[in-house]
């Protein structure tokens, strides 16, 4: 089983609609979770961290389900500019610099006019 | 502004040559930097952890003699792809972890803009 799994999609979403996708992780000792956005041929950029209580940033909502070992990202009122690949990043370990990073393949989102 | 820079941003070389990629921290000192490789439509794969003043830690399956890492200062790590071959063509990205506050200790990653290597 892969450390982090994501359905690559693509997720074709009409403009203005809502899209949600999950990322599952295999290591129950994982401590920190992030969603990164990666545009084509660019470096990933942090979208949001994922807290145990869930968090929201504008149209984006992230949730963590430790019991089922997955995190989710929901995008409301999709904009054309939301088209990108959303990478799930899972970190195991707490020490500064001494952590194991695992990336998913990403969920590709294509917002259609 | 940018936190991490990489140089060069793209490089084309002949098979058998060596290519050096620089990763530079612009805003803060980094005792640790990470090097990744990403093939088209694939996830980032961690290659190695670069440690300032000591040897790098390589992930399983990554040849340390082929991918030489030097972290000579707190702001610079270099990755040298030695005797590059076409199968080494990829997008190479570095990142710096930064300790951040919040409910738990976690490390946000600042990524460099990446270096696209094409080996002919």
Coordinates of C-alpha atoms in Angstrom, one line a residue:
Chain A
X1 CA 0.0 0.0 0.0
X2 CA 1.4 3.4 -0.9
X3 CA 2.1 5.8 1.9
X4 CA -0.2 8.5 0.5
X5 CA -2.8 7.8 -2.1
X6 CA -4.9 10.2 -4.2
X7 CA -7.2 9.7 -7.1
X8 CA -5.4 11.6 -9.9
X9 CA -8.7 12.4 -11.7
X10 CA -9.0 14.7 -13.6
X11 CA -11.9 16.2 -11.7
X12 CA -13.8 18.3 -14.3
X13 CA -15.8 20.9 -12.4
X14 CA -18.3 23.4 -13.9
X15 CA -17.4 27.0 -12.9
X16 CA -19.3 27.9 -9.7
X17 CA -19.7 24.3 -8.6
X18 CA -18.3 22.5 -5.5
X19 CA -15.7 19.8 -5.7
X20 CA -14.2 17.6 -3.0
X21 CA -11.6 14.9 -2.9
X22 CA -9.8 12.8 -0.4
X23 CA -6.3 11.7 0.3
X24 CA -5.6 8.5 2.3
X25 CA -2.5 7.8 4.3
X26 CA -1.1 4.5 5.6
X27 CA 1.0 5.5 8.5
X28 CA -1.1 6.0 11.6
X29 CA 1.8 7.8 13.3
X30 CA 1.6 10.7 10.8
X31 CA 1.4 14.0 12.6
X32 CA 1.1 16.8 10.1
X33 CA -1.0 17.2 7.0
X34 CA -1.0 19.8 4.3
X35 CA -2.6 20.6 1.0
X36 CA -0.3 22.1 -1.7
X37 CA -1.3 23.5 -5.0
X38 CA 0.9 22.8 -8.0
X39 CA 0.4 24.5 -11.4
X40 CA 1.7 22.9 -14.5
X41 CA 5.5 23.0 -14.6
X42 CA 5.7 25.0 -11.4
X43 CA 6.7 24.3 -7.8
X44 CA 4.1 23.3 -5.2
X45 CA 2.8 26.1 -3.0
X46 CA 1.2 25.7 0.3
X47 CA -2.6 26.0 0.1
X48 CA -3.5 25.2 3.7
X49 CA -2.5 23.1 6.7
X50 CA -5.0 20.6 7.9
X51 CA -5.8 20.7 11.6
X52 CA -7.6 18.1 13.7
X53 CA -10.5 20.3 14.1
X54 CA -10.7 21.1 10.4
X55 CA -10.1 24.5 9.0
X56 CA -11.5 26.8 6.4
X57 CA -9.9 29.5 4.3
X58 CA -12.3 31.3 2.1
X59 CA -13.8 28.9 -0.4
X60 CA -11.5 26.1 0.7
X61 CA -12.2 23.7 3.6
X62 CA -9.9 21.0 4.8
X63 CA -10.8 18.1 7.1
X64 CA -8.8 15.4 8.9
X65 CA -10.3 12.0 9.8
X66 CA -7.7 10.2 11.9
X67 CA -9.9 7.1 12.5
X68 CA -10.2 6.4 8.8
X69 CA -6.8 7.9 8.0
X70 CA -7.7 10.4 5.3
X71 CA -7.8 14.2 4.8
X72 CA -10.1 16.0 2.5
X73 CA -10.3 19.2 0.6
X74 CA -13.4 20.9 -0.5
X75 CA -13.5 23.8 -2.9
X76 CA -16.8 25.9 -3.1
X77 CA -17.8 28.2 -5.9
X78 CA -15.0 27.0 -8.2
X79 CA -13.2 29.6 -10.2
X80 CA -11.3 29.0 -13.5
X81 CA -8.1 30.0 -11.6
X82 CA -8.6 27.0 -9.3
X83 CA -7.5 24.7 -12.1
X84 CA -4.4 23.0 -10.8
X85 CA -3.2 19.8 -9.2
X86 CA -3.7 19.6 -5.5
X87 CA -1.1 17.6 -3.6
X88 CA -1.6 15.9 -0.3
X89 CA 1.5 16.0 1.9
X90 CA 1.8 13.9 5.0
X91 CA 4.6 14.3 7.5
X92 CA 5.6 11.8 10.1
X93 CA 7.7 13.0 13.0
X94 CA 7.9 16.2 15.0
X95 CA 11.5 17.2 15.2
X96 CA 12.6 20.2 13.2
X97 CA 14.2 18.9 10.0
X98 CA 13.8 15.3 11.2
X99 CA 10.6 14.3 9.6
X100 CA 9.5 12.1 6.8
X101 CA 7.6 13.7 3.9
X102 CA 5.3 11.7 1.8
X103 CA 3.5 13.2 -1.2
X104 CA 0.4 12.0 -3.1
X105 CA 0.3 12.0 -6.9
X106 CA -2.2 14.9 -6.7
X107 CA -5.8 15.5 -7.6
X108 CA -6.0 17.3 -10.9
X109 CA -8.8 19.8 -11.0
X110 CA -10.1 21.3 -14.2
X111 CA -12.7 24.0 -13.9
X112 CA -14.8 24.4 -17.0
X113 CA -16.4 27.7 -18.0
Chain B
X1 CA 8.8 37.4 -2.2
X2 CA 10.6 34.2 -3.0
X3 CA 12.0 32.3 0.0
X4 CA 14.0 29.7 -2.0
X5 CA 15.8 30.1 -5.3
X6 CA 17.1 27.4 -7.6
X7 CA 19.7 27.7 -10.4
X8 CA 19.5 27.0 -13.2
X9 CA 15.8 26.9 -13.9
X10 CA 16.3 24.6 -16.9
X11 CA 19.3 22.8 -18.4
X12 CA 19.9 20.7 -21.5
X13 CA 23.0 18.6 -21.6
X14 CA 24.6 15.7 -23.4
X15 CA 24.5 12.2 -22.0
X16 CA 27.6 11.6 -19.8
X17 CA 28.0 15.1 -18.6
X18 CA 27.5 16.3 -15.0
X19 CA 25.0 18.9 -14.0
X20 CA 25.1 21.0 -10.8
X21 CA 21.8 22.4 -9.4
X22 CA 21.9 25.0 -6.6
X23 CA 19.2 25.5 -4.0
X24 CA 19.5 28.7 -2.0
X25 CA 17.6 29.9 1.0
X26 CA 16.9 33.6 0.7
X27 CA 15.2 34.5 3.9
X28 CA 16.5 32.3 6.7
X29 CA 19.2 29.8 7.5
X30 CA 18.4 26.2 6.8
X31 CA 20.3 23.4 8.4
X32 CA 18.2 20.9 6.4
X33 CA 17.0 21.0 2.8
X34 CA 15.2 18.3 0.9
X35 CA 15.7 17.3 -2.7
X36 CA 13.0 15.8 -4.9
X37 CA 12.5 14.6 -8.4
X38 CA 9.2 14.7 -10.2
X39 CA 8.5 12.9 -13.5
X40 CA 5.5 14.0 -15.6
X41 CA 2.2 13.3 -14.1
X42 CA 3.9 11.7 -11.0
X43 CA 4.2 12.8 -7.4
X44 CA 7.2 14.4 -6.0
X45 CA 9.6 11.7 -4.9
X46 CA 12.0 12.6 -2.0
X47 CA 15.5 11.8 -3.1
X48 CA 17.6 12.9 -0.1
X49 CA 17.8 15.1 2.9
X50 CA 20.7 17.6 2.8
X51 CA 22.2 18.3 6.2
X52 CA 24.5 21.3 6.7
X53 CA 28.0 20.3 7.7
X54 CA 27.3 16.5 7.5
X55 CA 26.5 13.8 5.0
X56 CA 23.2 13.8 3.2
X57 CA 20.7 11.1 3.9
X58 CA 19.5 9.3 0.8
X59 CA 16.2 7.6 0.3
X60 CA 16.1 3.9 -0.6
X61 CA 16.9 3.4 -4.3
X62 CA 18.7 6.7 -4.8
X63 CA 22.4 6.3 -5.7
X64 CA 24.5 8.6 -3.5
X65 CA 27.4 8.4 -5.9
X66 CA 25.3 9.5 -8.8
X67 CA 23.5 12.3 -7.0
X68 CA 26.1 14.2 -5.0
X69 CA 24.8 16.6 -2.4
X70 CA 26.8 19.3 -0.8
X71 CA 25.4 21.5 1.9
X72 CA 28.4 23.7 2.6
X73 CA 26.6 26.6 4.2
X74 CA 23.4 27.4 6.0
X75 CA 21.9 29.0 2.8
X76 CA 23.2 26.8 0.0
X77 CA 22.8 23.1 -1.0
X78 CA 23.9 21.7 -4.3
X79 CA 22.8 18.6 -6.1
X80 CA 25.1 17.3 -8.8
X81 CA 23.8 14.7 -11.2
X82 CA 26.9 12.9 -12.3
X83 CA 27.2 11.2 -15.7
X84 CA 23.7 12.1 -16.6
X85 CA 21.6 9.9 -18.8
X86 CA 18.3 10.4 -20.6
X87 CA 16.5 8.6 -17.8
X88 CA 17.7 11.3 -15.4
X89 CA 15.6 13.9 -17.3
X90 CA 13.2 15.2 -14.8
X91 CA 12.0 18.2 -12.7
X92 CA 14.3 18.6 -9.7
X93 CA 12.9 20.6 -6.8
X94 CA 14.4 21.5 -3.4
X95 CA 12.5 22.6 -0.3
X96 CA 13.3 24.0 3.1
X97 CA 11.3 23.1 6.2
X98 CA 10.4 25.9 8.5
X99 CA 9.3 25.4 12.0
X100 CA 6.0 27.0 12.5
X101 CA 3.6 27.5 15.4
X102 CA 0.1 26.3 15.6
X103 CA -1.7 23.4 17.4
X104 CA 1.2 21.1 16.8
X105 CA 4.8 21.2 15.7
X106 CA 4.8 21.0 12.0
X107 CA 7.1 22.0 9.2
X108 CA 5.7 24.0 6.3
X109 CA 7.8 23.4 3.2
X110 CA 9.0 26.2 1.1
X111 CA 9.7 24.9 -2.4
X112 CA 12.2 26.2 -4.9
X113 CA 11.0 27.0 -8.4
X114 CA 12.5 23.8 -9.7
X115 CA 15.1 22.9 -12.3
X116 CA 14.0 21.1 -15.5
X117 CA 16.8 18.8 -16.7
X118 CA 16.8 17.3 -20.1
X119 CA 19.5 14.9 -21.0
X120 CA 20.0 14.2 -24.7

